[in-house]
mmCIF file of C-alpha atoms in Angstrom:
data_model
loop_
_atom_site.group_PDB
_atom_site.id
_atom_site.type_symbol
_atom_site.label_atom_id
_atom_site.label_comp_id
_atom_site.label_asym_id
_atom_site.label_seq_id
_atom_site.Cartn_x
_atom_site.Cartn_y
_atom_site.Cartn_z
ATOM 1 C CA ASP W 1 74.075 6.946 -22.554
ATOM 2 C CA THR W 2 73.494 9.415 -19.676
ATOM 3 C CA GLY W 3 69.676 9.871 -20.382
ATOM 4 C CA VAL W 4 68.018 12.382 -22.191
ATOM 5 C CA SER W 5 69.834 15.473 -23.377
ATOM 6 C CA GLN W 6 68.833 19.118 -24.007
ATOM 7 C CA ASP W 7 70.738 21.715 -25.652
ATOM 8 C CA PRO W 8 71.191 24.335 -25.038
ATOM 9 C CA ARG W 9 70.319 24.089 -21.500
ATOM 10 C CA HIS W 10 69.616 28.525 -20.905
ATOM 11 C CA LYS W 11 68.845 30.713 -23.794
ATOM 12 C CA ILE W 12 68.367 34.444 -23.776
ATOM 13 C CA THR W 13 66.832 35.959 -26.662
ATOM 14 C CA LYS W 14 65.106 39.230 -27.513
ATOM 15 C CA ARG W 15 61.445 39.336 -28.658
ATOM 16 C CA GLY W 16 60.996 38.896 -32.411
ATOM 17 C CA GLN W 17 64.025 36.404 -32.612
ATOM 18 C CA ASN W 18 63.980 33.031 -33.753
ATOM 19 C CA VAL W 19 65.166 30.009 -31.500
ATOM 20 C CA THR W 20 65.666 26.511 -31.739
ATOM 21 C CA PHE W 21 66.056 24.005 -29.410
ATOM 22 C CA ARG W 22 67.458 20.326 -29.366
ATOM 23 C CA CYS W 23 66.516 17.092 -27.492
ATOM 24 C CA ASP W 24 68.440 13.912 -27.986
ATOM 25 C CA PRO W 25 66.249 11.280 -26.295
ATOM 26 C CA ILE W 26 67.732 7.795 -24.878
ATOM 27 C CA SER W 27 68.816 5.749 -28.010
ATOM 28 C CA GLU W 28 66.323 3.131 -28.035
ATOM 29 C CA HIS W 29 63.372 5.168 -27.079
ATOM 30 C CA ASN W 30 60.718 5.756 -30.254
ATOM 31 C CA ARG W 31 58.802 8.111 -28.409
ATOM 32 C CA LEU W 32 59.483 11.744 -27.667
ATOM 33 C CA TYR W 33 57.499 14.566 -26.005
ATOM 34 C CA TRP W 34 57.872 18.048 -25.792
ATOM 35 C CA TYR W 35 56.560 20.026 -22.605
ATOM 36 C CA ARG W 36 56.579 23.480 -21.756
ATOM 37 C CA GLN W 37 56.844 24.466 -17.805
ATOM 38 C CA THR W 38 56.015 28.045 -16.428
ATOM 39 C CA LEU W 39 56.637 29.285 -12.755
ATOM 40 C CA GLY W 40 54.519 27.646 -10.151
ATOM 41 C CA GLN W 41 52.923 25.226 -12.742
ATOM 42 C CA GLY W 42 53.372 21.688 -13.796
ATOM 43 C CA PRO W 43 54.700 20.462 -17.241
ATOM 44 C CA GLU W 44 52.165 20.952 -20.157
ATOM 45 C CA PHE W 45 52.190 18.970 -23.279
ATOM 46 C CA LEU W 46 53.334 20.466 -26.150
ATOM 47 C CA THR W 47 53.616 17.638 -28.893
ATOM 48 C CA TYR W 48 55.000 14.207 -29.080
ATOM 49 C CA PHE W 49 56.633 11.828 -31.666
ATOM 50 C CA GLN W 50 56.459 8.260 -32.399
ATOM 51 C CA ASN W 51 59.704 7.418 -34.419
ATOM 52 C CA GLU W 52 59.689 10.246 -36.983
ATOM 53 C CA ALA W 53 55.704 10.878 -37.077
ATOM 54 C CA GLN W 54 54.402 13.953 -35.285
ATOM 55 C CA LEU W 55 50.948 12.126 -33.562
ATOM 56 C CA GLU W 56 49.670 14.959 -31.744
ATOM 57 C CA LYS W 57 49.939 18.487 -31.188
ATOM 58 C CA SER W 58 48.299 20.760 -28.363
ATOM 59 C CA ARG W 59 46.459 23.714 -29.132
ATOM 60 C CA LEU W 60 49.189 25.441 -27.245
ATOM 61 C CA LEU W 61 51.529 24.985 -29.821
ATOM 62 C CA SER W 62 50.501 27.926 -32.320
ATOM 63 C CA ASP W 63 51.673 28.403 -35.581
ATOM 64 C CA ARG W 64 54.873 30.172 -34.326
ATOM 65 C CA PHE W 65 55.905 26.749 -33.223
ATOM 66 C CA SER W 66 57.217 24.045 -35.041
ATOM 67 C CA ALA W 67 58.876 20.506 -33.868
ATOM 68 C CA GLU W 68 60.551 17.859 -35.801
ATOM 69 C CA ARG W 69 62.179 14.472 -35.444
ATOM 70 C CA PRO W 70 63.432 13.775 -38.915
ATOM 71 C CA LYS W 71 65.236 10.702 -38.559
ATOM 72 C CA GLY W 72 63.429 9.384 -35.501
ATOM 73 C CA SER W 73 66.243 9.959 -33.136
ATOM 74 C CA PHE W 74 66.787 13.535 -32.098
ATOM 75 C CA SER W 75 64.066 16.356 -32.195
ATOM 76 C CA THR W 76 64.401 20.259 -32.849
ATOM 77 C CA LEU W 77 61.568 22.414 -31.162
ATOM 78 C CA GLU W 78 61.697 26.132 -32.886
ATOM 79 C CA ILE W 79 59.676 29.303 -31.967
ATOM 80 C CA GLN W 80 59.609 31.723 -34.538
ATOM 81 C CA ARG W 81 58.989 35.723 -33.561
ATOM 82 C CA THR W 82 59.440 34.920 -30.122
ATOM 83 C CA GLU W 83 57.061 36.827 -27.175
ATOM 84 C CA GLN W 84 57.752 37.192 -23.864
ATOM 85 C CA GLY W 85 54.772 34.986 -23.137
ATOM 86 C CA ASP W 86 57.082 32.004 -24.550
ATOM 87 C CA SER W 87 59.570 32.525 -21.332
ATOM 88 C CA ALA W 88 59.305 29.061 -19.963
ATOM 89 C CA MET W 89 61.419 25.875 -19.121
ATOM 90 C CA TYR W 90 61.131 23.599 -22.238
ATOM 91 C CA LEU W 91 61.066 19.918 -21.382
ATOM 92 C CA CYS W 92 61.956 16.611 -23.519
ATOM 93 C CA ALA W 93 61.126 13.278 -22.294
ATOM 94 C CA SER W 94 61.208 9.886 -24.320
ATOM 95 C CA SER W 95 59.979 6.597 -23.875
ATOM 96 C CA LEU W 96 59.759 3.152 -25.586
ATOM 97 C CA LEU W 97 56.094 2.241 -27.144
ATOM 98 C CA ALA W 98 56.029 -0.684 -25.092
ATOM 99 C CA GLY W 99 57.307 0.650 -21.694
ATOM 100 C CA GLY W 100 54.327 1.251 -20.097
ATOM 101 C CA ASN W 101 54.610 5.098 -20.810
ATOM 102 C CA GLU W 102 57.582 5.640 -18.211
ATOM 103 C CA GLN W 103 58.473 8.961 -19.430
ATOM 104 C CA TYR W 104 62.048 10.022 -18.897
ATOM 105 C CA PHE W 105 62.785 13.587 -18.968
ATOM 106 C CA GLY W 106 65.601 15.740 -19.874
ATOM 107 C CA PRO W 107 67.019 18.695 -17.958
ATOM 108 C CA GLY W 108 65.189 21.112 -19.810
ATOM 109 C CA THR W 109 65.975 24.391 -21.705
ATOM 110 C CA ARG W 110 65.185 27.663 -19.791
ATOM 111 C CA LEU W 111 63.892 30.390 -22.458
ATOM 112 C CA THR W 112 63.903 33.953 -21.497
ATOM 113 C CA VAL W 113 62.554 36.435 -23.861
ATOM 114 C CA THR W 114 63.365 40.277 -22.994
ATOM 115 C CA ALA F 1 38.362 17.960 -20.223
ATOM 116 C CA GLN F 2 41.007 15.954 -18.401
ATOM 117 C CA ARG F 3 42.585 17.362 -15.153
ATOM 118 C CA VAL F 4 44.721 16.940 -12.114
ATOM 119 C CA THR F 5 44.279 18.831 -8.909
ATOM 120 C CA GLN F 6 47.052 18.797 -6.211
ATOM 121 C CA PRO F 7 45.232 21.197 -3.715
ATOM 122 C CA GLU F 8 48.162 21.945 -1.418
ATOM 123 C CA LYS F 9 51.547 23.682 -3.051
ATOM 124 C CA LEU F 10 53.319 23.379 0.363
ATOM 125 C CA LEU F 11 53.799 20.803 2.891
ATOM 126 C CA SER F 12 56.464 21.082 5.860
ATOM 127 C CA VAL F 13 56.648 18.231 8.094
ATOM 128 C CA PHE F 14 59.285 16.916 10.727
ATOM 129 C CA LYS F 15 61.362 14.018 10.086
ATOM 130 C CA GLY F 16 59.634 10.700 11.033
ATOM 131 C CA ALA F 17 56.011 12.383 10.425
ATOM 132 C CA PRO F 18 53.479 10.776 8.122
ATOM 133 C CA VAL F 19 53.083 12.484 4.788
ATOM 134 C CA GLU F 20 50.083 12.562 2.409
ATOM 135 C CA LEU F 21 50.243 14.279 -0.825
ATOM 136 C CA LYS F 22 46.836 14.656 -2.441
ATOM 137 C CA CYS F 23 45.808 14.545 -6.154
ATOM 138 C CA ASN F 24 42.545 14.243 -7.477
ATOM 139 C CA TYR F 25 41.845 13.907 -11.185
ATOM 140 C CA SER F 26 38.775 14.268 -13.848
ATOM 141 C CA TYR F 27 38.500 11.731 -16.198
ATOM 142 C CA SER F 28 35.282 9.427 -16.818
ATOM 143 C CA GLY F 29 37.347 6.371 -18.414
ATOM 144 C CA SER F 30 40.050 4.236 -17.000
ATOM 145 C CA PRO F 31 43.328 6.497 -16.431
ATOM 146 C CA GLU F 32 46.825 5.765 -15.836
ATOM 147 C CA LEU F 33 48.073 7.940 -12.756
ATOM 148 C CA PHE F 34 51.725 8.578 -11.762
ATOM 149 C CA TRP F 35 53.609 10.497 -9.347
ATOM 150 C CA TYR F 36 56.743 12.223 -10.780
ATOM 151 C CA VAL F 37 59.138 13.923 -8.236
ATOM 152 C CA GLN F 38 61.791 16.536 -8.840
ATOM 153 C CA TYR F 39 64.524 17.033 -6.260
ATOM 154 C CA SER F 40 66.789 19.958 -6.126
ATOM 155 C CA ARG F 41 68.745 20.813 -9.131
ATOM 156 C CA GLN F 42 67.660 17.391 -10.918
ATOM 157 C CA ARG F 43 65.351 16.599 -13.746
ATOM 158 C CA LEU F 44 61.762 15.335 -13.140
ATOM 159 C CA GLN F 45 61.801 11.470 -12.681
ATOM 160 C CA LEU F 46 59.235 8.658 -12.444
ATOM 161 C CA LEU F 47 58.467 8.165 -8.625
ATOM 162 C CA LEU F 48 55.420 5.510 -9.076
ATOM 163 C CA ARG F 49 52.433 4.496 -11.236
ATOM 164 C CA HIS F 50 49.238 3.024 -10.144
ATOM 165 C CA ILE F 51 49.527 -0.081 -12.599
ATOM 166 C CA SER F 52 52.804 -1.213 -10.746
ATOM 167 C CA ARG F 53 51.260 -1.047 -7.190
ATOM 168 C CA GLU F 54 54.888 -0.990 -6.113
ATOM 169 C CA SER F 55 56.355 0.985 -3.006
ATOM 170 C CA ILE F 56 59.222 3.117 -3.932
ATOM 171 C CA LYS F 57 61.360 4.885 -1.227
ATOM 172 C CA GLY F 58 58.607 4.019 1.244
ATOM 173 C CA PHE F 59 56.107 5.601 -0.750
ATOM 174 C CA THR F 60 52.593 4.220 -1.846
ATOM 175 C CA ALA F 61 49.805 5.490 -3.722
ATOM 176 C CA ASP F 62 46.275 3.980 -3.991
ATOM 177 C CA LEU F 63 43.988 4.767 -6.780
ATOM 178 C CA ASN F 64 40.512 5.243 -5.971
ATOM 179 C CA LYS F 65 37.969 5.068 -9.083
ATOM 180 C CA GLY F 66 35.165 6.562 -6.691
ATOM 181 C CA GLU F 67 36.829 9.453 -5.340
ATOM 182 C CA THR F 68 38.915 10.287 -8.338
ATOM 183 C CA SER F 69 41.854 10.650 -6.245
ATOM 184 C CA PHE F 70 45.472 9.109 -6.143
ATOM 185 C CA HIS F 71 47.007 10.363 -3.102
ATOM 186 C CA LEU F 72 50.763 9.984 -2.133
ATOM 187 C CA LYS F 73 51.789 8.542 1.450
ATOM 188 C CA LYS F 74 54.472 7.864 3.359
ATOM 189 C CA PRO F 75 54.446 6.812 6.828
ATOM 190 C CA PHE F 76 57.742 8.076 8.033
ATOM 191 C CA ALA F 77 59.201 11.296 6.188
ATOM 192 C CA GLN F 78 62.994 11.713 5.716
ATOM 193 C CA GLU F 79 64.693 14.685 5.085
ATOM 194 C CA GLU F 80 65.900 13.184 1.540
ATOM 195 C CA ASP F 81 62.144 13.327 0.624
ATOM 196 C CA SER F 82 62.167 17.166 0.193
ATOM 197 C CA ALA F 83 61.355 17.637 -3.182
ATOM 198 C CA MET F 84 58.272 18.785 -5.611
ATOM 199 C CA TYR F 85 56.172 16.170 -6.414
ATOM 200 C CA TYR F 86 53.681 16.267 -9.185
ATOM 201 C CA CYS F 87 50.666 13.983 -10.118
ATOM 202 C CA ALA F 88 49.998 13.195 -13.490
ATOM 203 C CA LEU F 89 47.400 11.282 -15.492
ATOM 204 C CA SER F 90 47.283 9.700 -19.008
ATOM 205 C CA TRP F 91 44.632 7.906 -20.929
ATOM 206 C CA GLY F 92 43.277 6.292 -23.893
ATOM 207 C CA GLY F 93 46.567 5.311 -25.215
ATOM 208 C CA SER F 94 47.801 8.827 -25.919
ATOM 209 C CA GLU F 95 50.515 8.627 -23.615
ATOM 210 C CA LYS F 96 50.948 12.390 -23.244
ATOM 211 C CA LEU F 97 50.688 13.204 -19.729
ATOM 212 C CA VAL F 98 48.550 16.095 -17.865
ATOM 213 C CA PHE F 99 50.316 17.126 -14.509
ATOM 214 C CA GLY F 100 48.969 18.651 -11.739
ATOM 215 C CA LYS F 101 50.719 21.955 -10.615
ATOM 216 C CA GLY F 102 52.705 20.217 -8.172
ATOM 217 C CA MET F 103 53.363 20.386 -4.310
ATOM 218 C CA LYS F 104 56.697 21.158 -2.380
ATOM 219 C CA LEU F 105 57.388 18.773 0.342
ATOM 220 C CA THR F 106 59.948 19.984 3.132
ATOM 221 C CA VAL F 107 61.007 17.549 5.515
ATOM 222 C CA ASN F 108 62.659 19.374 8.367
ATOM 223 C CA PRO F 109 65.253 17.688 10.789
#
């Protein structure tokens, strides 16, 4: 296990297209988080899962965004009808429920919407 | 709303100089505070958190509830400390992190 992985690492898409990102957390971690980071900003929380349950969603997560974690392992984040404002780094993190909230981050997926 | 403020975007010092990276937060309850670091071409990683009260890589941070601050300090900076540093806050069991905008530390030889 080499830590949290994300795929793809880079994605260029045209406005209006749908994109899907994947996150594989550290295997025994039951919590999984999605964040978004734009240039010059810190990561902003989007949503998180405990096992397969999505427990919280940010108001940043418009109805064009959907996240799933169907078996409590990997997660996907889909953006429908992408807009230029969606261009950002999408970060995934995972943690153990009893781990004192130490979140381990993946390398991120950089999305560019043209 | 909960907020984390890192008032300085850039800090450049010479090797061996002391450094202090400032972090202020707004939250009326009992927060949990963290410092995350991102070295060049690496992923974001936890540096330290206030509940552990540890010194990591020579860095320390003390939670001051009166001043709502959690400044990161190191008495003698090293070149390998050059990185982006983010202060973050969580609260109330939600476990989500609210980050500051980050600060770039450059330690010159």
